[in-house]
PDB file of C-alpha atoms in Angstrom:
ATOM      1  CA  UNK A  14     104.347  79.350 114.616  1.00  0.00           C
ATOM      2  CA  UNK A  15     105.091  79.356 110.951  1.00  0.00           C
ATOM      3  CA  UNK A  16     104.144  82.695 109.277  1.00  0.00           C
ATOM      4  CA  UNK A  17     101.909  82.288 106.033  1.00  0.00           C
ATOM      5  CA  UNK A  18     104.728  83.293 103.820  1.00  0.00           C
ATOM      6  CA  UNK A  19     106.997  80.436 105.239  1.00  0.00           C
ATOM      7  CA  UNK A  20     104.140  77.875 105.411  1.00  0.00           C
ATOM      8  CA  UNK A  21     104.941  74.867 103.176  1.00  0.00           C
ATOM      9  CA  UNK A  22     101.130  74.524 102.465  1.00  0.00           C
ATOM     10  CA  UNK A  23     100.909  78.123 101.310  1.00  0.00           C
ATOM     11  CA  UNK A  24     104.057  77.667  99.158  1.00  0.00           C
ATOM     12  CA  UNK A  25     102.642  74.485  97.597  1.00  0.00           C
ATOM     13  CA  UNK A  26      99.368  76.076  96.950  1.00  0.00           C
ATOM     14  CA  UNK A  27     101.066  79.060  95.405  1.00  0.00           C
ATOM     15  CA  UNK A  28     103.278  76.897  93.250  1.00  0.00           C
ATOM     16  CA  UNK A  29     100.300  75.064  92.026  1.00  0.00           C
ATOM     17  CA  UNK A  30      98.404  78.021  91.060  1.00  0.00           C
ATOM     18  CA  UNK A  31     101.445  79.196  89.181  1.00  0.00           C
ATOM     19  CA  UNK A  32     100.888  76.258  86.734  1.00  0.00           C
ATOM     20  CA  UNK A  33      98.205  78.173  85.221  1.00  0.00           C
ATOM     21  CA  UNK A  34      99.653  80.536  82.655  1.00  0.00           C
ATOM     22  CA  UNK A  35      98.567  84.195  82.968  1.00  0.00           C
ATOM     23  CA  UNK A  36      99.025  87.370  80.915  1.00  0.00           C
ATOM     24  CA  UNK A  37     101.091  90.109  82.625  1.00  0.00           C
ATOM     25  CA  UNK A  38      99.585  93.551  83.296  1.00  0.00           C
ATOM     26  CA  UNK A  39     100.670  96.806  84.694  1.00  0.00           C
ATOM     27  CA  UNK A  40      97.787  98.436  86.757  1.00  0.00           C
ATOM     28  CA  UNK A  41      98.255 102.309  86.573  1.00  0.00           C
ATOM     29  CA  UNK A  42      96.604 105.100  88.370  1.00  0.00           C
ATOM     30  CA  UNK A  43      97.130 108.624  89.795  1.00  0.00           C
ATOM     31  CA  UNK A  44      98.098 109.137  93.434  1.00  0.00           C
ATOM     32  CA  UNK A  45      96.009 112.009  95.058  1.00  0.00           C
ATOM     33  CA  UNK A  46      99.144 114.163  94.597  1.00  0.00           C
ATOM     34  CA  UNK A  47      98.768 113.587  90.808  1.00  0.00           C
ATOM     35  CA  UNK A  48     101.861 111.172  90.614  1.00  0.00           C
ATOM     36  CA  UNK A  49     101.664 108.467  88.261  1.00  0.00           C
ATOM     37  CA  UNK A  50     101.721 104.988  90.090  1.00  0.00           C
ATOM     38  CA  UNK A  51     101.840 101.455  88.833  1.00  0.00           C
ATOM     39  CA  UNK A  52     102.455  97.877  89.562  1.00  0.00           C
ATOM     40  CA  UNK A  53     102.814  94.517  87.906  1.00  0.00           C
ATOM     41  CA  UNK A  54      99.752  92.263  88.322  1.00  0.00           C
ATOM     42  CA  UNK A  55      98.963  88.873  86.887  1.00  0.00           C
ATOM     43  CA  UNK A  56      95.614  88.349  88.654  1.00  0.00           C
ATOM     44  CA  UNK A  57      93.561  89.866  85.877  1.00  0.00           C
ATOM     45  CA  UNK A  58      90.401  88.386  84.284  1.00  0.00           C
ATOM     46  CA  UNK A  59      87.095  89.164  82.490  1.00  0.00           C
ATOM     47  CA  UNK A  60      83.817  89.323  84.561  1.00  0.00           C
ATOM     48  CA  UNK A  61      81.121  90.496  82.339  1.00  0.00           C
ATOM     49  CA  UNK A  62      80.492  91.641  78.793  1.00  0.00           C
ATOM     50  CA  UNK A  63      77.258  93.730  79.699  1.00  0.00           C
ATOM     51  CA  UNK A  64      78.234  95.787  81.416  1.00  0.00           C
ATOM     52  CA  UNK A  65      81.888  95.498  80.491  1.00  0.00           C
ATOM     53  CA  UNK A  66      83.583  94.396  83.859  1.00  0.00           C
ATOM     54  CA  UNK A  67      87.099  93.139  84.515  1.00  0.00           C
ATOM     55  CA  UNK A  68      88.598  91.855  87.823  1.00  0.00           C
ATOM     56  CA  UNK A  69      92.235  92.007  89.380  1.00  0.00           C
ATOM     57  CA  UNK A  70      93.384  91.753  92.834  1.00  0.00           C
ATOM     58  CA  UNK A  71      96.153  93.185  95.028  1.00  0.00           C
ATOM     59  CA  UNK A  72      97.888  92.003  98.283  1.00  0.00           C
ATOM     60  CA  UNK A  73      96.621  93.923 101.265  1.00  0.00           C
ATOM     61  CA  UNK A  74     100.144  94.545 102.639  1.00  0.00           C
ATOM     62  CA  UNK A  75     101.204  96.697  99.802  1.00  0.00           C
ATOM     63  CA  UNK A  76     101.379 100.330 100.521  1.00  0.00           C
ATOM     64  CA  UNK A  77      99.625 101.312  97.146  1.00  0.00           C
ATOM     65  CA  UNK A  78      96.321  99.665  98.205  1.00  0.00           C
ATOM     66  CA  UNK A  79      94.697 102.884  99.535  1.00  0.00           C
ATOM     67  CA  UNK A  80      95.677 104.829  96.466  1.00  0.00           C
ATOM     68  CA  UNK A  81      94.090 102.188  94.306  1.00  0.00           C
ATOM     69  CA  UNK A  82      91.117 101.868  96.515  1.00  0.00           C
ATOM     70  CA  UNK A  83      90.421 105.552  96.170  1.00  0.00           C
ATOM     71  CA  UNK A  84      91.290 105.991  92.591  1.00  0.00           C
ATOM     72  CA  UNK A  85      88.222 106.775  90.571  1.00  0.00           C
ATOM     73  CA  UNK A  86      89.967 105.565  87.332  1.00  0.00           C
ATOM     74  CA  UNK A  87      92.919 103.119  86.604  1.00  0.00           C
ATOM     75  CA  UNK A  88      94.016 101.439  83.549  1.00  0.00           C
ATOM     76  CA  UNK A  89      95.104  97.823  82.913  1.00  0.00           C
ATOM     77  CA  UNK A  90      97.992  97.807  80.593  1.00  0.00           C
ATOM     78  CA  UNK A  91      98.437  94.185  79.009  1.00  0.00           C
ATOM     79  CA  UNK A  92     102.337  93.891  78.501  1.00  0.00           C
ATOM     80  CA  UNK A  93     103.533  92.643  74.969  1.00  0.00           C
ATOM     81  CA  UNK A  94     106.172  89.658  74.787  1.00  0.00           C
ATOM     82  CA  UNK A  95     108.879  92.323  74.407  1.00  0.00           C
ATOM     83  CA  UNK A  96     108.014  94.248  77.610  1.00  0.00           C
ATOM     84  CA  UNK A  97     109.491  91.927  80.341  1.00  0.00           C
ATOM     85  CA  UNK A  98     111.689  94.875  81.492  1.00  0.00           C
ATOM     86  CA  UNK A  99     108.526  97.012  81.963  1.00  0.00           C
ATOM     87  CA  UNK A 100     106.916  93.996  84.116  1.00  0.00           C
ATOM     88  CA  UNK A 101     110.120  93.859  86.227  1.00  0.00           C
ATOM     89  CA  UNK A 102     110.308  97.507  86.624  1.00  0.00           C
ATOM     90  CA  UNK A 103     106.825  97.808  87.993  1.00  0.00           C
ATOM     91  CA  UNK A 104     107.266  94.783  90.161  1.00  0.00           C
ATOM     92  CA  UNK A 105     110.170  96.172  91.944  1.00  0.00           C
ATOM     93  CA  UNK A 106     110.214  98.476  94.907  1.00  0.00           C
ATOM     94  CA  UNK A 107     111.516 101.442  93.187  1.00  0.00           C
ATOM     95  CA  UNK A 108     110.156 104.782  94.293  1.00  0.00           C
ATOM     96  CA  UNK A 109     109.642 106.219  90.829  1.00  0.00           C
ATOM     97  CA  UNK A 110     108.852 103.434  88.385  1.00  0.00           C
ATOM     98  CA  UNK A 111     107.925 106.104  85.824  1.00  0.00           C
ATOM     99  CA  UNK A 112     111.329 107.724  85.789  1.00  0.00           C
ATOM    100  CA  UNK A 113     112.275 108.052  82.144  1.00  0.00           C
ATOM    101  CA  UNK A 114     109.323 106.137  80.878  1.00  0.00           C
ATOM    102  CA  UNK A 115     107.216 107.658  78.216  1.00  0.00           C
ATOM    103  CA  UNK A 116     103.350 107.183  78.655  1.00  0.00           C
ATOM    104  CA  UNK A 117     100.191 108.806  77.255  1.00  0.00           C
ATOM    105  CA  UNK A 118      97.248 109.964  79.375  1.00  0.00           C
ATOM    106  CA  UNK A 119      93.773 108.329  79.347  1.00  0.00           C
ATOM    107  CA  UNK A 120      90.768 109.153  81.214  1.00  0.00           C
ATOM    108  CA  UNK A 121      91.337 111.817  84.048  1.00  0.00           C
ATOM    109  CA  UNK A 122      95.103 111.465  83.175  1.00  0.00           C
ATOM    110  CA  UNK A 123      95.504 107.754  84.027  1.00  0.00           C
ATOM    111  CA  UNK A 124      98.830 106.457  82.583  1.00  0.00           C
ATOM    112  CA  UNK A 125      98.662 104.362  79.468  1.00  0.00           C
ATOM    113  CA  UNK A 126     102.000 102.511  78.748  1.00  0.00           C
ATOM    114  CA  UNK A 127     103.179 102.592  75.091  1.00  0.00           C
ATOM    115  CA  UNK A 128     103.704  99.272  73.257  1.00  0.00           C
ATOM    116  CA  UNK A 129     101.148  97.092  75.118  1.00  0.00           C
ATOM    117  CA  UNK A 130      99.039  94.456  73.549  1.00  0.00           C
ATOM    118  CA  UNK A 131      96.025  95.936  74.979  1.00  0.00           C
ATOM    119  CA  UNK A 132      94.668  98.734  77.506  1.00  0.00           C
ATOM    120  CA  UNK A 133      91.591  98.941  79.489  1.00  0.00           C
ATOM    121  CA  UNK A 134      90.438 102.087  81.175  1.00  0.00           C
ATOM    122  CA  UNK A 135      88.229 101.403  84.125  1.00  0.00           C
ATOM    123  CA  UNK A 136      86.099 103.177  86.719  1.00  0.00           C
ATOM    124  CA  UNK A 137      85.864 101.690  90.037  1.00  0.00           C
ATOM    125  CA  UNK A 138      82.875  99.445  90.098  1.00  0.00           C
ATOM    126  CA  UNK A 139      83.266  97.457  93.270  1.00  0.00           C
ATOM    127  CA  UNK A 140      85.830  96.127  95.738  1.00  0.00           C
ATOM    128  CA  UNK A 141      85.709  93.072  97.978  1.00  0.00           C
ATOM    129  CA  UNK A 142      87.702  91.508 100.731  1.00  0.00           C
ATOM    130  CA  UNK A 143      89.234  88.365  99.605  1.00  0.00           C
ATOM    131  CA  UNK A 144      91.460  86.871 102.160  1.00  0.00           C
ATOM    132  CA  UNK A 145      94.760  88.580 102.151  1.00  0.00           C
ATOM    133  CA  UNK A 146      93.939  90.393  98.857  1.00  0.00           C
ATOM    134  CA  UNK A 147      91.585  93.254  97.885  1.00  0.00           C
ATOM    135  CA  UNK A 148      89.541  92.308  94.756  1.00  0.00           C
ATOM    136  CA  UNK A 149      88.891  95.292  92.402  1.00  0.00           C
ATOM    137  CA  UNK A 150      86.078  94.965  89.796  1.00  0.00           C
ATOM    138  CA  UNK A 151      86.504  97.723  87.148  1.00  0.00           C
ATOM    139  CA  UNK A 152      83.884  98.930  84.710  1.00  0.00           C
ATOM    140  CA  UNK A 153      85.749  99.429  81.401  1.00  0.00           C
ATOM    141  CA  UNK A 154      85.100 102.880  79.966  1.00  0.00           C
ATOM    142  CA  UNK A 155      87.470 102.610  77.057  1.00  0.00           C
ATOM    143  CA  UNK A 156      89.728  99.945  75.608  1.00  0.00           C
ATOM    144  CA  UNK A 157      92.170  99.405  72.773  1.00  0.00           C
ATOM    145  CA  UNK A 158      94.272  96.693  71.375  1.00  0.00           C
ATOM    146  CA  UNK A 159      97.167  96.048  69.126  1.00  0.00           C
ATOM    147  CA  UNK A 160      96.253  92.921  67.038  1.00  0.00           C
ATOM    148  CA  UNK A 161      99.968  92.449  65.527  1.00  0.00           C
ATOM    149  CA  UNK A 162     101.443  92.032  69.074  1.00  0.00           C
ATOM    150  CA  UNK A 163     101.815  88.928  71.174  1.00  0.00           C
ATOM    151  CA  UNK A 164     101.156  89.174  74.965  1.00  0.00           C
ATOM    152  CA  UNK A 165     103.914  88.457  77.683  1.00  0.00           C
ATOM    153  CA  UNK A 166     102.805  85.180  79.671  1.00  0.00           C
ATOM    154  CA  UNK A 167     104.033  84.220  83.016  1.00  0.00           C
ATOM    155  CA  UNK A 168     103.758  80.571  84.277  1.00  0.00           C
ATOM    156  CA  UNK A 169     105.541  78.430  86.790  1.00  0.00           C
ATOM    157  CA  UNK A 170     107.611  81.374  88.168  1.00  0.00           C
ATOM    158  CA  UNK A 171     109.013  82.388  84.824  1.00  0.00           C
ATOM    159  CA  UNK A 172     108.114  84.620  81.780  1.00  0.00           C
ATOM    160  CA  UNK A 173     107.149  82.586  78.673  1.00  0.00           C
ATOM    161  CA  UNK A 174     106.345  83.430  75.195  1.00  0.00           C
ATOM    162  CA  UNK A 175     103.558  81.947  73.163  1.00  0.00           C
ATOM    163  CA  UNK A 176     104.613  79.676  70.341  1.00  0.00           C
TER     164      UNK A 176
END
């Protein structure tokens, strides 16, 4: 039996989805111990203007799922085009992704990464099962942006820059 990871139909679906360019975000929160945690996510989008809601999803197999499920607050840091290294750091399996990385604290101490294009500080609004992912809907409590910056983009399995 072919595992979903090695299934050619699953790979073809993933590659086809990859044709859609997305921004690159790092979702951050605090673990129950108070440690900052974060991971790179490209599955982010708006849901509603009133109330202000956003959505993102996380693979169920990741060990950080329970932490994000139980976090009252999390931040969505939208990376700038000069932050590919930050994206790769938070996509890695490193134990301490925040080692040597400065950050500021938002609501309830949620980590906000410097140099981003935008930030959304969110309170948990809803969670849903979504196949092999958990879908998180956050209510935006605070947000900010740097209008003079350009976002980092990911498409076709590679980082891209806007022209």
